[in-house]
Amino acid sequence: MDLEYEIAQEMKEEDWRDLEQPTPVKVLLTVLYSLILLTGIVGNGVTIRVTQILQNKGYLQKNVTDHMVSLACSDLLVLLIGLPVELYSAIWFPFSSSSGNVACKVYNFLFEACSYATILNVATLSFERYVAICHPFRYKSLSGSRTVKLIVFVWITSAAVALPLLFATGTEGLRVEPQNITFCTNLTSWWVMYRSSIFGAFVVYVLVLVSVGIMCKKMIGVLRGPKEHSAKKEEFLSRHQSSKVKASRKQTILFLGLIVGTLAVCWIPNQIRRLMTAALPKASWTMAYFQAYVYLHPVADTFFYVSSVLNPFLYNLSSRQFRQVFLQVLRCRLTIEHVNKRTLAGVASSAAAGSTHSRRPLVLKSLRRGRSTRAEDKPITLVTFQSPGPGPSCPPNSDDSSLRSTTLPSTTVSESLTLEPEHAVGSSNEKE
């Protein structure tokens, strides 16, 4: 504490306010943080609604919906808990803490838990998709309550990672008149626990990024697998269905890759700031080190909170279906149909178009066959009716056979013209 007191005395002469941001910068950061908060609340709130709609309409599986809702909730909590406090304590009043020791501890615990719930939700969502794509049979056998267990695991693990901060953080500083130099910071008496917590959380962050990257690489390898493997898949799926499934999986991999890239870029400044607090005890901080920390703080926070806003944009970027429903919810005009109704309507229209094109050649072919048959049978009919009676060169029932030969083609044409449209309508009605 001797060095801290010396720094405090030194800063008393130069005024601690010299380290604060200028007022125009504070106003700019306030506007920026407000926009981030508003965008994050709207984006993640609408995302929760959109995922539920897509699930109810049959476009999204329930397990994927649960993971996306959990991720959106963690992002919302990060913004709601972190941004107002950061705006007050780090931007406008950085060198005084009026919230109290208990509030400081609770804030650090909740913020840490929600932050790491976000990154662990990304890990479990990636694992869910990895098993579904790379091990589909195991995925079906493990379905059921697995998703709920994974989400519970995410939040319990996040709370466990953040639990040491309940003890290792609090208000600490010096009262040097006329200024109150008190920080919500890590406590000197709990330095070892705080340091272990920060480095442990950083290891979790790196492990999640590496593991999600490996899973994405393996999923891409499965989609680009050998032709023999693809041929086996085609035995179970039609071409159209297989291509749709493949496109959907590519969208999933694209989305996961974008999320990993976002976390890697937006979390790095904040991780550097946190590691600065854990690398050296406060008694060993120099004035230059402290100034670097103060200037890095708002930059790191801005990037960190932007990462909680970007997920809805990544959903819209990687999925056209999600983008359409997202805009419909924003406009309060929900027009999306259930996937079964939409699919059956498409099949019915294609079947109707196909029957129209296939009916014309059949009718023309039947008419031509009828004309050729009548042309061939006409001389036989005339000969038969002109004969006054059975002659020695004619069989006794020749006119019956010639009548049968002229009657059968007309019956065939009649059946073709009558039954084929009924069959087409019947098939269309069945599909509808």
Short mmCIF file of C-alpha atoms in Angstrom, two decimals:
data_model
loop_
_atom_site.label_atom_id
_atom_site.label_comp_id
_atom_site.label_asym_id
_atom_site.label_seq_id
_atom_site.Cartn_x
_atom_site.Cartn_y
_atom_site.Cartn_z
CA MET A 1 0.00 0.00 0.00
CA ASP A 2 2.99 2.30 0.35
CA LEU A 3 3.41 2.59 -3.43
CA GLU A 4 -0.30 3.19 -3.83
CA TYR A 5 -0.11 5.98 -1.30
CA GLU A 6 2.85 7.52 -3.10
CA ILE A 7 0.98 7.35 -6.40
CA ALA A 8 -2.03 8.92 -4.74
CA GLN A 9 0.05 11.74 -3.31
CA GLU A 10 1.71 12.27 -6.69
CA MET A 11 -1.61 12.34 -8.45
CA LYS A 12 -2.94 14.75 -5.88
CA GLU A 13 -0.56 17.32 -7.21
CA GLU A 14 -1.29 16.63 -10.88
CA ASP A 15 -4.98 15.98 -10.28
CA TRP A 16 -6.49 12.55 -10.96
CA ARG A 17 -8.87 14.13 -13.41
CA ASP A 18 -6.06 14.44 -15.91
CA LEU A 19 -6.45 10.70 -16.52
CA GLU A 20 -10.17 11.01 -17.18
CA GLN A 21 -11.51 11.22 -20.70
CA PRO A 22 -12.34 14.72 -21.98
CA THR A 23 -16.00 15.66 -21.82
CA PRO A 24 -16.57 15.43 -25.63
CA VAL A 25 -15.13 11.90 -25.53
CA LYS A 26 -17.42 11.03 -22.62
CA VAL A 27 -20.43 12.29 -24.55
CA LEU A 28 -19.38 10.37 -27.65
CA LEU A 29 -18.91 7.17 -25.64
CA THR A 30 -22.27 7.70 -23.96
CA VAL A 31 -24.02 7.96 -27.32
CA LEU A 32 -22.10 4.94 -28.63
CA TYR A 33 -22.88 2.82 -25.56
CA SER A 34 -26.55 3.83 -25.73
CA LEU A 35 -26.76 2.77 -29.38
CA ILE A 36 -25.04 -0.53 -28.58
CA LEU A 37 -27.44 -1.16 -25.69
CA LEU A 38 -30.56 -0.31 -27.73
CA THR A 39 -29.42 -2.35 -30.73
CA GLY A 40 -28.52 -5.30 -28.54
CA ILE A 41 -31.85 -5.30 -26.72
CA VAL A 42 -33.87 -5.11 -29.94
CA GLY A 43 -31.67 -7.53 -31.88
CA ASN A 44 -31.45 -10.25 -29.24
CA GLY A 45 -35.08 -9.81 -28.21
CA VAL A 46 -36.28 -10.20 -31.80
CA THR A 47 -33.90 -13.15 -32.23
CA ILE A 48 -35.60 -15.00 -29.37
CA ARG A 49 -39.00 -14.37 -30.98
CA VAL A 50 -37.81 -15.38 -34.46
CA THR A 51 -36.31 -18.67 -33.27
CA GLN A 52 -39.58 -19.58 -31.56
CA ILE A 53 -41.55 -18.76 -34.71
CA LEU A 54 -39.21 -20.81 -36.90
CA GLN A 55 -39.54 -23.73 -34.50
CA ASN A 56 -43.34 -23.54 -34.44
CA LYS A 57 -43.43 -23.33 -38.24
CA GLY A 58 -41.18 -26.37 -38.61
CA TYR A 59 -38.08 -24.62 -39.97
CA LEU A 60 -35.89 -25.01 -36.88
CA GLN A 61 -35.30 -27.94 -34.57
CA LYS A 62 -36.12 -27.51 -30.90
CA ASN A 63 -32.59 -28.28 -29.70
CA VAL A 64 -31.11 -25.60 -31.97
CA THR A 65 -33.79 -23.16 -30.82
CA ASP A 66 -32.94 -23.79 -27.17
CA HIS A 67 -29.23 -23.12 -27.77
CA MET A 68 -29.93 -19.93 -29.72
CA VAL A 69 -32.33 -18.65 -27.04
CA SER A 70 -29.78 -19.37 -24.31
CA LEU A 71 -27.10 -17.54 -26.29
CA ALA A 72 -29.38 -14.54 -26.89
CA CYS A 73 -30.29 -14.41 -23.18
CA SER A 74 -26.64 -14.39 -22.12
CA ASP A 75 -25.91 -11.58 -24.59
CA LEU A 76 -28.87 -9.60 -23.27
CA LEU A 77 -27.73 -10.02 -19.67
CA VAL A 78 -24.19 -8.93 -20.55
CA LEU A 79 -25.55 -5.73 -22.07
CA LEU A 80 -28.11 -4.99 -19.36
CA ILE A 81 -25.75 -5.68 -16.45
CA GLY A 82 -22.52 -4.37 -17.88
CA LEU A 83 -23.19 -1.33 -20.02
CA PRO A 84 -24.97 0.97 -17.53
CA VAL A 85 -22.41 0.23 -14.82
CA GLU A 86 -19.47 0.68 -17.18
CA LEU A 87 -20.91 3.92 -18.48
CA TYR A 88 -21.15 5.31 -14.97
CA SER A 89 -18.05 3.91 -13.28
CA ALA A 90 -15.56 3.74 -16.16
CA ILE A 91 -16.55 6.74 -18.27
CA TRP A 92 -18.07 9.45 -16.09
CA PHE A 93 -16.74 8.67 -12.59
CA PRO A 94 -13.72 6.36 -13.05
CA PHE A 95 -11.96 7.12 -9.74
CA SER A 96 -14.79 6.88 -7.25
CA SER A 97 -17.09 4.05 -6.25
CA SER A 98 -20.32 4.98 -4.53
CA SER A 99 -22.10 1.64 -5.09
CA GLY A 100 -20.59 -0.10 -2.07
CA ASN A 101 -18.60 -3.25 -1.50
CA VAL A 102 -21.47 -5.74 -1.86
CA ALA A 103 -22.73 -4.20 -5.08
CA CYS A 104 -19.19 -4.35 -6.48
CA LYS A 105 -18.89 -8.07 -5.68
CA VAL A 106 -22.33 -8.95 -7.11
CA TYR A 107 -21.70 -6.95 -10.27
CA ASN A 108 -18.36 -8.66 -10.99
CA PHE A 109 -19.83 -12.10 -10.34
CA LEU A 110 -22.91 -11.63 -12.55
CA PHE A 111 -21.00 -9.97 -15.35
CA GLU A 112 -18.34 -12.70 -15.41
CA ALA A 113 -20.94 -15.47 -15.32
CA CYS A 114 -23.00 -14.02 -18.18
CA SER A 115 -19.90 -13.30 -20.25
CA TYR A 116 -18.67 -16.87 -20.09
CA ALA A 117 -22.17 -18.23 -20.55
CA THR A 118 -22.02 -16.58 -23.98
CA ILE A 119 -18.84 -18.31 -25.06
CA LEU A 120 -19.88 -21.67 -23.56
CA ASN A 121 -23.24 -21.42 -25.36
CA VAL A 122 -21.29 -21.07 -28.60
CA ALA A 123 -19.31 -24.18 -27.66
CA THR A 124 -22.39 -26.31 -26.92
CA LEU A 125 -24.19 -25.12 -30.06
CA SER A 126 -21.12 -26.06 -32.09
CA PHE A 127 -20.95 -29.45 -30.39
CA GLU A 128 -24.64 -30.07 -31.11
CA ARG A 129 -24.16 -29.34 -34.82
CA TYR A 130 -20.91 -31.29 -34.93
CA VAL A 131 -22.58 -34.46 -33.62
CA ALA A 132 -25.56 -33.98 -35.96
CA ILE A 133 -23.35 -33.63 -39.05
CA CYS A 134 -20.42 -35.91 -38.29
CA HIS A 135 -22.19 -38.58 -36.20
CA PRO A 136 -25.86 -38.53 -37.24
CA PHE A 137 -26.76 -41.96 -35.82
CA ARG A 138 -25.21 -41.15 -32.46
CA TYR A 139 -27.01 -37.81 -32.59
CA LYS A 140 -30.39 -39.55 -32.82
CA SER A 141 -29.54 -41.98 -30.04
CA LEU A 142 -28.47 -39.13 -27.74
CA SER A 143 -31.46 -36.91 -28.48
CA GLY A 144 -34.01 -36.03 -25.85
CA SER A 145 -32.91 -34.26 -22.71
CA ARG A 146 -29.33 -33.80 -23.94
CA THR A 147 -29.91 -30.19 -24.99
CA VAL A 148 -31.36 -29.21 -21.63
CA LYS A 149 -28.44 -30.86 -19.84
CA LEU A 150 -25.94 -29.01 -22.02
CA ILE A 151 -27.59 -25.65 -21.36
CA VAL A 152 -27.72 -26.32 -17.61
CA PHE A 153 -24.05 -27.31 -17.79
CA VAL A 154 -23.26 -23.99 -19.51
CA TRP A 155 -24.80 -21.83 -16.80
CA ILE A 156 -23.47 -23.90 -13.88
CA THR A 157 -19.95 -23.85 -15.34
CA SER A 158 -20.18 -20.11 -15.96
CA ALA A 159 -21.23 -19.52 -12.36
CA ALA A 160 -18.36 -21.73 -11.16
CA VAL A 161 -15.86 -19.76 -13.25
CA ALA A 162 -17.19 -16.48 -11.84
CA LEU A 163 -17.61 -17.63 -8.23
CA PRO A 164 -14.08 -16.65 -7.05
CA LEU A 165 -14.83 -13.03 -7.94
CA LEU A 166 -17.39 -12.88 -5.14
CA PHE A 167 -14.46 -13.06 -2.74
CA ALA A 168 -11.58 -11.60 -4.76
CA THR A 169 -13.20 -8.29 -5.76
CA GLY A 170 -14.53 -5.32 -3.83
CA THR A 171 -13.96 -1.65 -3.16
CA GLU A 172 -10.42 -0.63 -2.34
CA GLY A 173 -8.35 2.54 -2.53
CA LEU A 174 -7.28 5.62 -0.64
CA ARG A 175 -9.13 8.70 0.45
CA VAL A 176 -6.83 11.60 -0.40
CA GLU A 177 -8.60 14.83 0.32
CA PRO A 178 -10.37 16.42 -1.35
CA GLN A 179 -10.87 13.44 -3.72
CA ASN A 180 -12.28 9.98 -3.07
CA ILE A 181 -9.90 7.59 -4.85
CA THR A 182 -11.85 4.35 -4.40
CA PHE A 183 -12.10 1.60 -7.02
CA CYS A 184 -14.29 -1.43 -7.53
CA THR A 185 -11.33 -3.69 -8.15
CA ASN A 186 -9.54 -6.87 -7.12
CA LEU A 187 -8.66 -7.02 -3.44
CA THR A 188 -5.02 -7.16 -2.44
CA SER A 189 -5.73 -9.77 0.25
CA TRP A 190 -7.28 -12.13 -2.35
CA TRP A 191 -4.69 -11.58 -5.04
CA VAL A 192 -3.83 -15.27 -5.61
CA MET A 193 -7.47 -16.28 -6.04
CA TYR A 194 -8.17 -13.37 -8.36
CA ARG A 195 -5.14 -14.14 -10.50
CA SER A 196 -6.06 -17.82 -10.75
CA SER A 197 -9.63 -16.92 -11.73
CA ILE A 198 -8.56 -14.54 -14.51
CA PHE A 199 -6.00 -16.92 -16.01
CA GLY A 200 -8.43 -19.84 -15.72
CA ALA A 201 -11.13 -17.88 -17.55
CA PHE A 202 -8.63 -16.99 -20.26
CA VAL A 203 -7.77 -20.68 -20.71
CA VAL A 204 -11.50 -21.44 -21.09
CA TYR A 205 -11.76 -18.71 -23.73
CA VAL A 206 -8.84 -20.10 -25.75
CA LEU A 207 -10.03 -23.71 -25.44
CA VAL A 208 -13.51 -22.81 -26.71
CA LEU A 209 -12.13 -20.97 -29.74
CA VAL A 210 -9.76 -23.82 -30.61
CA SER A 211 -12.36 -26.56 -30.09
CA VAL A 212 -15.04 -24.77 -32.14
CA GLY A 213 -12.50 -24.19 -34.90
CA ILE A 214 -11.61 -27.90 -34.94
CA MET A 215 -15.27 -28.92 -35.02
CA CYS A 216 -15.98 -26.54 -37.91
CA LYS A 217 -13.03 -27.99 -39.82
CA LYS A 218 -14.30 -31.54 -39.32
CA MET A 219 -17.82 -30.58 -40.37
CA ILE A 220 -16.45 -29.03 -43.56
CA GLY A 221 -14.48 -32.23 -44.15
CA VAL A 222 -17.66 -34.31 -43.87
CA LEU A 223 -19.49 -32.11 -46.38
CA ARG A 224 -16.53 -32.39 -48.75
CA GLY A 225 -16.15 -36.10 -48.07
CA PRO A 226 -15.42 -38.84 -50.67
CA LYS A 227 -17.95 -39.64 -53.33
CA GLU A 228 -18.47 -43.12 -51.91
CA HIS A 229 -19.70 -41.62 -48.68
CA SER A 230 -21.98 -39.23 -50.55
CA ALA A 231 -23.36 -42.11 -52.61
CA LYS A 232 -24.31 -43.95 -49.44
CA LYS A 233 -26.11 -40.88 -48.20
CA GLU A 234 -28.05 -40.66 -51.45
CA GLU A 235 -29.49 -44.11 -50.76
CA PHE A 236 -31.40 -42.68 -47.82
CA LEU A 237 -32.21 -39.22 -49.16
CA SER A 238 -33.51 -37.96 -52.44
CA ARG A 239 -31.36 -35.57 -54.41
CA HIS A 240 -33.51 -32.56 -53.62
CA GLN A 241 -33.67 -33.31 -49.90
CA SER A 242 -29.97 -34.09 -49.71
CA SER A 243 -29.04 -30.80 -51.39
CA LYS A 244 -31.30 -28.87 -49.03
CA VAL A 245 -29.80 -30.57 -46.00
CA LYS A 246 -26.29 -29.90 -47.30
CA ALA A 247 -27.08 -26.22 -47.90
CA SER A 248 -28.53 -25.93 -44.40
CA ARG A 249 -25.43 -27.48 -42.88
CA LYS A 250 -23.19 -25.13 -44.85
CA GLN A 251 -25.16 -22.21 -43.41
CA THR A 252 -24.64 -23.61 -39.91
CA ILE A 253 -20.89 -23.94 -40.42
CA LEU A 254 -20.72 -20.43 -41.89
CA PHE A 255 -22.57 -19.04 -38.90
CA LEU A 256 -20.35 -20.83 -36.38
CA GLY A 257 -17.24 -19.66 -38.19
CA LEU A 258 -18.47 -16.06 -38.10
CA ILE A 259 -19.21 -16.31 -34.38
CA VAL A 260 -15.74 -17.69 -33.63
CA GLY A 261 -14.17 -14.91 -35.67
CA THR A 262 -16.25 -12.32 -33.83
CA LEU A 263 -15.29 -13.68 -30.41
CA ALA A 264 -11.63 -13.88 -31.38
CA VAL A 265 -11.53 -10.26 -32.57
CA CYS A 266 -13.90 -8.52 -30.16
CA TRP A 267 -12.80 -10.28 -26.98
CA ILE A 268 -9.03 -9.87 -27.44
CA PRO A 269 -8.81 -6.25 -26.15
CA ASN A 270 -10.90 -7.13 -23.10
CA GLN A 271 -8.78 -10.21 -22.42
CA ILE A 272 -5.62 -8.08 -22.62
CA ARG A 273 -7.09 -5.61 -20.15
CA ARG A 274 -8.03 -8.42 -17.74
CA LEU A 275 -4.61 -10.03 -18.05
CA MET A 276 -3.03 -6.67 -17.21
CA THR A 277 -4.84 -6.69 -13.87
CA ALA A 278 -3.71 -10.27 -13.17
CA ALA A 279 -0.15 -10.01 -14.46
CA LEU A 280 1.08 -7.64 -11.74
CA PRO A 281 -0.22 -6.85 -8.28
CA LYS A 282 -1.40 -3.28 -7.92
CA ALA A 283 1.55 -2.45 -5.68
CA SER A 284 3.86 -3.11 -8.65
CA TRP A 285 1.99 -0.94 -11.15
CA THR A 286 3.89 2.01 -12.55
CA MET A 287 2.25 5.24 -13.60
CA ALA A 288 2.71 4.41 -17.29
CA TYR A 289 1.19 0.95 -16.73
CA PHE A 290 -1.78 2.50 -14.96
CA GLN A 291 -2.31 5.08 -17.68
CA ALA A 292 -2.22 2.37 -20.37
CA TYR A 293 -4.86 0.45 -18.44
CA VAL A 294 -7.09 3.50 -18.09
CA TYR A 295 -6.91 4.33 -21.79
CA LEU A 296 -7.44 0.72 -22.87
CA HIS A 297 -10.52 0.26 -20.70
CA PRO A 298 -13.17 2.03 -22.87
CA VAL A 299 -11.76 0.60 -26.10
CA ALA A 300 -11.82 -2.95 -24.73
CA ASP A 301 -15.34 -2.51 -23.36
CA THR A 302 -16.65 -1.17 -26.66
CA PHE A 303 -15.37 -4.15 -28.63
CA PHE A 304 -16.60 -6.54 -25.96
CA TYR A 305 -20.16 -5.21 -25.97
CA VAL A 306 -20.26 -5.07 -29.76
CA SER A 307 -19.73 -8.85 -29.76
CA SER A 308 -23.03 -9.24 -27.87
CA VAL A 309 -24.81 -7.19 -30.54
CA LEU A 310 -23.41 -8.91 -33.63
CA ASN A 311 -25.00 -12.35 -33.24
CA PRO A 312 -28.43 -11.29 -34.62
CA PHE A 313 -26.66 -9.75 -37.62
CA LEU A 314 -24.71 -12.97 -38.14
CA TYR A 315 -27.96 -14.95 -38.08
CA ASN A 316 -29.39 -12.65 -40.75
CA LEU A 317 -26.22 -12.86 -42.81
CA SER A 318 -26.00 -16.66 -42.80
CA SER A 319 -29.71 -17.54 -43.25
CA ARG A 320 -32.15 -16.06 -45.76
CA GLN A 321 -35.09 -17.67 -43.95
CA PHE A 322 -34.08 -16.09 -40.64
CA ARG A 323 -33.63 -12.72 -42.34
CA GLN A 324 -37.13 -12.80 -43.82
CA VAL A 325 -38.82 -13.68 -40.53
CA PHE A 326 -36.66 -11.16 -38.65
CA LEU A 327 -37.91 -8.36 -40.90
CA GLN A 328 -41.48 -9.62 -40.61
CA VAL A 329 -41.29 -9.47 -36.81
CA LEU A 330 -39.82 -5.96 -36.92
CA ARG A 331 -42.67 -4.85 -39.20
CA CYS A 332 -45.25 -6.73 -37.06
CA ARG A 333 -46.45 -8.51 -40.22
CA LEU A 334 -45.92 -12.22 -39.84
CA THR A 335 -46.69 -13.96 -43.16
CA ILE A 336 -44.53 -17.08 -42.99
CA GLU A 337 -46.37 -20.35 -43.59
CA HIS A 338 -45.75 -23.71 -41.97
CA VAL A 339 -43.05 -25.67 -43.74
CA ASN A 340 -45.42 -28.57 -44.50
CA LYS A 341 -48.02 -26.31 -46.09
CA ARG A 342 -45.38 -24.53 -48.10
CA THR A 343 -43.78 -27.77 -49.27
CA LEU A 344 -47.10 -29.38 -50.21
CA ALA A 345 -48.17 -26.27 -52.10
CA GLY A 346 -44.96 -26.40 -54.10
CA VAL A 347 -45.37 -30.11 -54.80
CA ALA A 348 -49.00 -29.62 -55.84
CA SER A 349 -48.15 -26.79 -58.22
CA SER A 350 -45.30 -28.77 -59.77
CA ALA A 351 -47.55 -31.81 -60.07
CA ALA A 352 -50.27 -29.75 -61.74
CA ALA A 353 -47.77 -28.27 -64.16
CA GLY A 354 -46.35 -31.69 -64.88
CA SER A 355 -49.78 -33.23 -65.48
CA THR A 356 -50.69 -30.41 -67.87
CA HIS A 357 -47.58 -30.99 -69.96
CA SER A 358 -47.85 -34.77 -69.83
CA ARG A 359 -51.59 -34.84 -70.61
CA ARG A 360 -51.32 -33.17 -74.01
CA PRO A 361 -48.94 -35.69 -75.57
CA LEU A 362 -51.05 -38.52 -74.16
CA VAL A 363 -54.26 -37.13 -75.63
CA LEU A 364 -52.64 -36.45 -79.00
CA LYS A 365 -51.07 -39.87 -79.03
CA SER A 366 -54.41 -41.51 -78.21
CA LEU A 367 -56.22 -39.52 -80.89
CA ARG A 368 -53.60 -40.44 -83.47
CA ARG A 369 -53.85 -44.06 -82.48
CA GLY A 370 -57.63 -43.84 -82.81
CA ARG A 371 -57.39 -42.31 -86.28
CA SER A 372 -54.91 -44.92 -87.49
CA THR A 373 -57.02 -47.71 -86.07
CA ARG A 374 -60.17 -46.42 -87.72
CA ALA A 375 -58.28 -46.01 -91.01
CA GLU A 376 -57.09 -49.61 -90.83
CA ASP A 377 -60.43 -51.04 -89.75
CA LYS A 378 -62.60 -49.11 -92.17
CA PRO A 379 -62.15 -51.44 -95.18
CA ILE A 380 -62.84 -54.46 -93.00
CA THR A 381 -66.06 -52.90 -91.74
CA LEU A 382 -67.24 -52.09 -95.26
CA VAL A 383 -66.50 -55.57 -96.51
CA THR A 384 -68.29 -57.07 -93.55
CA PHE A 385 -71.46 -54.99 -93.93
CA GLN A 386 -71.54 -55.42 -97.72
CA SER A 387 -71.51 -59.20 -97.45
CA PRO A 388 -75.04 -60.50 -97.54
CA GLY A 389 -74.02 -63.49 -95.50
CA PRO A 390 -71.15 -65.69 -94.62
CA GLY A 391 -69.33 -66.91 -97.69
CA PRO A 392 -67.10 -69.91 -98.03
CA SER A 393 -63.96 -67.76 -97.79
CA CYS A 394 -65.11 -65.87 -94.70
CA PRO A 395 -65.31 -67.15 -91.14
CA PRO A 396 -68.83 -67.36 -89.75
CA ASN A 397 -68.24 -64.58 -87.14
CA SER A 398 -66.06 -62.24 -89.18
CA ASP A 399 -68.26 -59.21 -88.64
CA ASP A 400 -68.14 -59.67 -84.88
CA SER A 401 -64.37 -59.81 -84.89
CA SER A 402 -64.09 -56.76 -87.16
CA LEU A 403 -66.53 -54.89 -84.96
CA ARG A 404 -64.45 -55.81 -81.92
CA SER A 405 -61.32 -54.60 -83.70
CA THR A 406 -62.92 -51.24 -84.44
CA THR A 407 -64.47 -50.87 -81.01
CA LEU A 408 -61.39 -51.49 -78.83
CA PRO A 409 -59.36 -48.45 -79.96
CA SER A 410 -62.25 -46.06 -79.35
CA THR A 411 -62.66 -47.56 -75.90
CA THR A 412 -58.95 -47.00 -75.25
CA VAL A 413 -59.22 -43.38 -76.30
CA SER A 414 -62.27 -42.88 -74.14
CA GLU A 415 -60.53 -44.34 -71.10
CA SER A 416 -57.46 -42.21 -71.74
CA LEU A 417 -59.41 -39.00 -72.03
CA THR A 418 -61.59 -39.70 -69.04
CA LEU A 419 -59.41 -41.42 -66.45
CA GLU A 420 -56.17 -39.48 -66.82
CA PRO A 421 -57.53 -36.09 -65.72
CA GLU A 422 -59.35 -37.74 -62.81
CA HIS A 423 -56.12 -39.47 -61.78
CA ALA A 424 -54.18 -36.19 -61.96
CA VAL A 425 -56.76 -34.37 -59.85
CA GLY A 426 -56.85 -37.21 -57.38
CA SER A 427 -53.09 -37.20 -56.92
CA SER A 428 -53.09 -33.46 -56.50
CA ASN A 429 -55.81 -33.65 -53.89
CA GLU A 430 -53.98 -36.37 -52.02
CA LYS A 431 -50.86 -34.23 -51.84
CA GLU A 432 -52.77 -31.24 -50.77
#
